[in-house]
Short mmCIF file of C-alpha atoms in Angstrom, two decimals:
data_model
loop_
_atom_site.label_atom_id
_atom_site.label_comp_id
_atom_site.label_asym_id
_atom_site.label_seq_id
_atom_site.Cartn_x
_atom_site.Cartn_y
_atom_site.Cartn_z
CA MET J 1 2.67 -24.34 -0.42
CA TYR J 2 4.62 -27.06 1.36
CA ILE J 3 5.64 -28.05 4.91
CA LEU J 4 9.27 -27.83 5.98
CA LYS J 5 10.29 -28.60 9.57
CA GLY J 6 6.67 -28.19 10.68
CA LEU J 7 6.26 -24.77 9.04
CA ILE J 8 3.93 -24.10 6.15
CA CYS J 9 6.03 -22.47 3.42
CA VAL J 10 4.52 -20.51 0.57
CA ASP J 11 6.18 -20.07 -2.80
CA VAL J 12 5.39 -17.48 -5.42
CA THR J 13 6.71 -17.12 -8.91
CA ARG J 14 7.95 -14.16 -10.89
CA LEU J 15 7.88 -14.79 -14.62
CA GLY J 16 7.86 -18.51 -13.86
CA ASN J 17 10.84 -18.47 -11.45
CA THR J 18 9.93 -19.93 -8.04
CA MET J 19 10.73 -17.89 -4.94
CA THR J 20 10.04 -18.63 -1.29
CA LEU J 21 8.54 -16.01 1.02
CA SER J 22 10.50 -14.92 4.09
CA GLY J 23 8.01 -16.50 6.49
CA THR J 24 4.64 -18.11 6.86
CA PRO J 25 1.79 -15.72 6.04
CA PRO J 26 -1.08 -15.69 8.53
CA GLU J 27 -4.21 -17.68 7.73
CA VAL J 28 -7.84 -16.67 7.61
CA GLY J 29 -9.00 -16.61 11.24
CA ASP J 30 -5.65 -15.35 12.57
CA GLN J 31 -5.21 -11.91 14.08
CA LEU J 32 -3.33 -9.39 11.98
CA PRO J 33 0.23 -9.40 13.38
CA LYS J 34 1.80 -6.30 14.91
CA PHE J 35 3.74 -4.17 12.43
CA LYS J 36 4.44 -0.56 11.56
CA VAL J 37 4.36 1.25 8.24
CA PHE J 38 4.45 4.95 7.35
CA ASP J 39 1.87 7.15 5.65
CA GLN J 40 2.58 9.89 3.11
CA ASN J 41 3.31 12.37 5.93
CA ASN J 42 5.92 10.00 7.41
CA VAL J 43 3.59 9.28 10.34
CA LYS J 44 3.92 5.81 11.84
CA VAL J 45 0.83 3.63 11.29
CA LYS J 46 0.65 0.57 13.50
CA THR J 47 -1.60 -2.47 13.31
CA ALA J 48 -3.74 -0.95 16.06
CA ASN J 49 -4.47 2.03 13.76
CA LEU J 50 -6.09 -0.32 11.23
CA ILE J 51 -8.36 -2.01 13.76
CA GLY J 52 -11.86 -0.69 14.42
CA LYS J 53 -13.09 -0.71 10.83
CA VAL J 54 -13.22 -3.42 8.17
CA THR J 55 -10.02 -2.91 6.16
CA LEU J 56 -8.93 -4.11 2.73
CA ILE J 57 -5.15 -4.16 2.45
CA SER J 58 -3.81 -4.33 -1.08
CA VAL J 59 -0.13 -5.30 -1.13
CA VAL J 60 1.92 -4.53 -4.25
CA PRO J 61 5.56 -5.45 -4.98
CA ASP J 62 6.56 -2.16 -6.65
CA LEU J 63 4.12 0.68 -7.11
CA GLU J 64 6.06 1.96 -10.11
CA THR J 65 5.22 -1.06 -12.31
CA PRO J 66 2.17 -1.44 -14.59
CA VAL J 67 0.43 -4.28 -12.73
CA CYS J 68 0.90 -2.60 -9.34
CA THR J 69 -0.45 0.65 -10.77
CA LEU J 70 -3.52 -1.20 -12.10
CA GLN J 71 -4.10 -2.96 -8.79
CA THR J 72 -3.80 0.26 -6.80
CA ARG J 73 -6.11 2.15 -9.15
CA LYS J 74 -8.78 -0.58 -9.18
CA PHE J 75 -9.03 -0.73 -5.40
CA THR J 76 -8.88 3.06 -5.09
CA GLN J 77 -11.82 3.29 -7.50
CA GLN J 78 -13.80 0.81 -5.39
CA ALA J 79 -13.21 2.61 -2.09
CA ASP J 80 -15.98 5.19 -2.61
CA HIS J 81 -18.52 2.37 -2.96
CA TYR J 82 -17.64 1.02 0.50
CA PRO J 83 -17.64 3.95 2.94
CA ALA J 84 -17.91 1.55 5.89
CA ALA J 85 -14.52 0.05 4.98
CA LYS J 86 -10.98 1.36 4.90
CA PHE J 87 -8.81 0.68 1.83
CA CYS J 88 -5.05 0.94 1.89
CA THR J 89 -2.18 -0.07 -0.37
CA ILE J 90 1.12 -1.19 1.12
CA SER J 91 4.40 -1.45 -0.79
CA ASN J 92 8.00 -1.24 0.29
CA ASN J 93 8.53 1.75 -2.00
CA SER J 94 9.82 4.78 -0.13
CA ILE J 95 7.44 7.58 0.80
CA ALA J 96 9.14 9.77 -1.82
CA GLU J 97 8.56 7.11 -4.50
CA GLN J 98 4.92 6.75 -3.45
CA THR J 99 4.43 10.52 -3.50
CA GLY J 100 6.04 10.71 -6.93
CA TRP J 101 3.76 7.93 -8.18
CA CYS J 102 0.67 9.82 -6.97
CA ALA J 103 1.84 12.99 -8.73
CA ALA J 104 2.67 11.16 -11.98
CA GLN J 105 -0.64 9.29 -11.95
CA GLY J 106 -2.73 12.28 -10.93
CA VAL J 107 -4.08 10.23 -8.03
CA GLU J 108 -5.42 11.83 -4.88
CA ASN J 109 -7.15 10.41 -1.82
CA VAL J 110 -5.33 7.08 -1.93
CA ASP J 111 -4.16 5.62 1.36
CA LEU J 112 -0.59 4.55 0.52
CA LEU J 113 1.56 3.08 3.25
CA SER J 114 5.30 2.56 2.96
CA ASP J 115 6.90 -0.58 4.36
CA GLU J 116 10.41 0.51 3.44
CA GLU J 117 11.59 -0.87 6.81
CA LEU J 118 9.93 -4.24 5.98
CA SER J 119 8.16 -4.54 9.34
CA PHE J 120 4.91 -5.50 7.59
CA GLY J 121 6.71 -7.75 5.12
CA TYR J 122 8.48 -9.80 7.77
CA GLU J 123 5.59 -9.93 10.26
CA MET J 124 3.18 -11.03 7.52
CA GLY J 125 5.71 -13.42 5.95
CA LEU J 126 5.30 -11.57 2.63
CA TYR J 127 8.82 -10.38 1.97
CA VAL J 128 10.39 -12.02 -1.10
CA PRO J 129 14.16 -11.87 -0.48
CA ASN J 130 15.08 -12.83 -4.06
CA LEU J 131 13.09 -9.86 -5.39
CA GLY J 132 13.65 -7.40 -2.56
CA ASN J 133 9.96 -6.57 -2.29
CA LEU J 134 6.61 -7.71 -0.95
CA ALA J 135 4.45 -10.46 -2.45
CA ARG J 136 1.33 -9.29 -4.28
CA SER J 137 -1.61 -10.08 -2.05
CA ILE J 138 -4.99 -8.91 -0.77
CA TRP J 139 -6.04 -9.07 2.87
CA ILE J 140 -9.36 -8.20 4.46
CA VAL J 141 -9.55 -7.83 8.23
CA ASP J 142 -12.66 -7.29 10.30
CA GLU J 143 -13.06 -4.50 12.83
CA THR J 144 -11.34 -6.63 15.52
CA GLY J 145 -8.25 -7.22 13.37
CA LYS J 146 -9.11 -10.82 12.50
CA ILE J 147 -8.14 -11.85 8.97
CA VAL J 148 -11.29 -12.86 7.12
CA TYR J 149 -9.86 -13.09 3.60
CA ARG J 150 -6.46 -13.61 2.07
CA GLN J 151 -5.31 -13.90 -1.50
CA ILE J 152 -1.63 -14.39 -2.19
CA VAL J 153 -1.14 -14.12 -5.95
CA THR J 154 0.95 -17.07 -7.06
CA GLU J 155 2.44 -15.48 -10.20
CA GLN J 156 3.57 -12.05 -9.07
CA SER J 157 3.31 -10.53 -12.55
CA ASP J 158 -0.44 -11.37 -12.61
CA GLU J 159 -3.21 -9.17 -11.27
CA PRO J 160 -5.16 -10.42 -8.26
CA ASP J 161 -8.73 -11.68 -8.54
CA TYR J 162 -10.46 -8.36 -7.83
CA LEU J 163 -13.97 -9.78 -8.00
CA GLU J 164 -13.22 -12.48 -5.43
CA ALA J 165 -11.78 -9.87 -3.03
CA ILE J 166 -14.71 -7.48 -3.48
CA ASP J 167 -17.19 -10.34 -3.00
CA ALA J 168 -15.46 -11.17 0.29
CA LEU J 169 -15.61 -7.52 1.32
CA GLU J 170 -19.35 -7.33 0.55
CA LYS J 171 -19.97 -10.10 3.07
CA LEU J 172 -18.86 -7.63 5.75
CA VAL J 173 -19.90 -4.20 4.48
CA PRO J 174 -22.58 -3.11 2.01
CA ARG J 175 -21.82 -1.56 -1.36
CA VAL J 176 -23.16 1.95 -1.82
CA ASP J 177 -23.93 2.95 -5.40
CA LEU J 178 -23.00 6.52 -6.16
#
């Protein structure tokens, strides 16, 4: 992270190569910006649709890669333990690619959202122009849409710190053992 012309710039790396994000990601305490993504039925999902319930947003660069698959699976497996929270995964894969991933992985009941139009990526400052995809990150917003946790993974080929994210979530909603 560095400051350029008064803006806080965030860099990430991919296999050690430094890349700058398209904008400045919001900070903890900021409101989730307005954006639109699309669900598996090609229905528009806006920021307002995510407000009202604590939400964990898992952002992956490309759902069809091993680390993104692991990240999506790990958070999907946790969702049942937190019925008071909403879990969703956002990538800029197309809806068809996301649907194909679900079929190939045998995954059901996962809330995948497509940011193929990059509305989320640009509004959140998470688009990585050099890679053509979103930066791996985890966001938790409270029921009012205020960001209470953010984790932008520095090395994009690494997995996020799942435990840290789940610990942050547990400060807002209780875990239910099945």
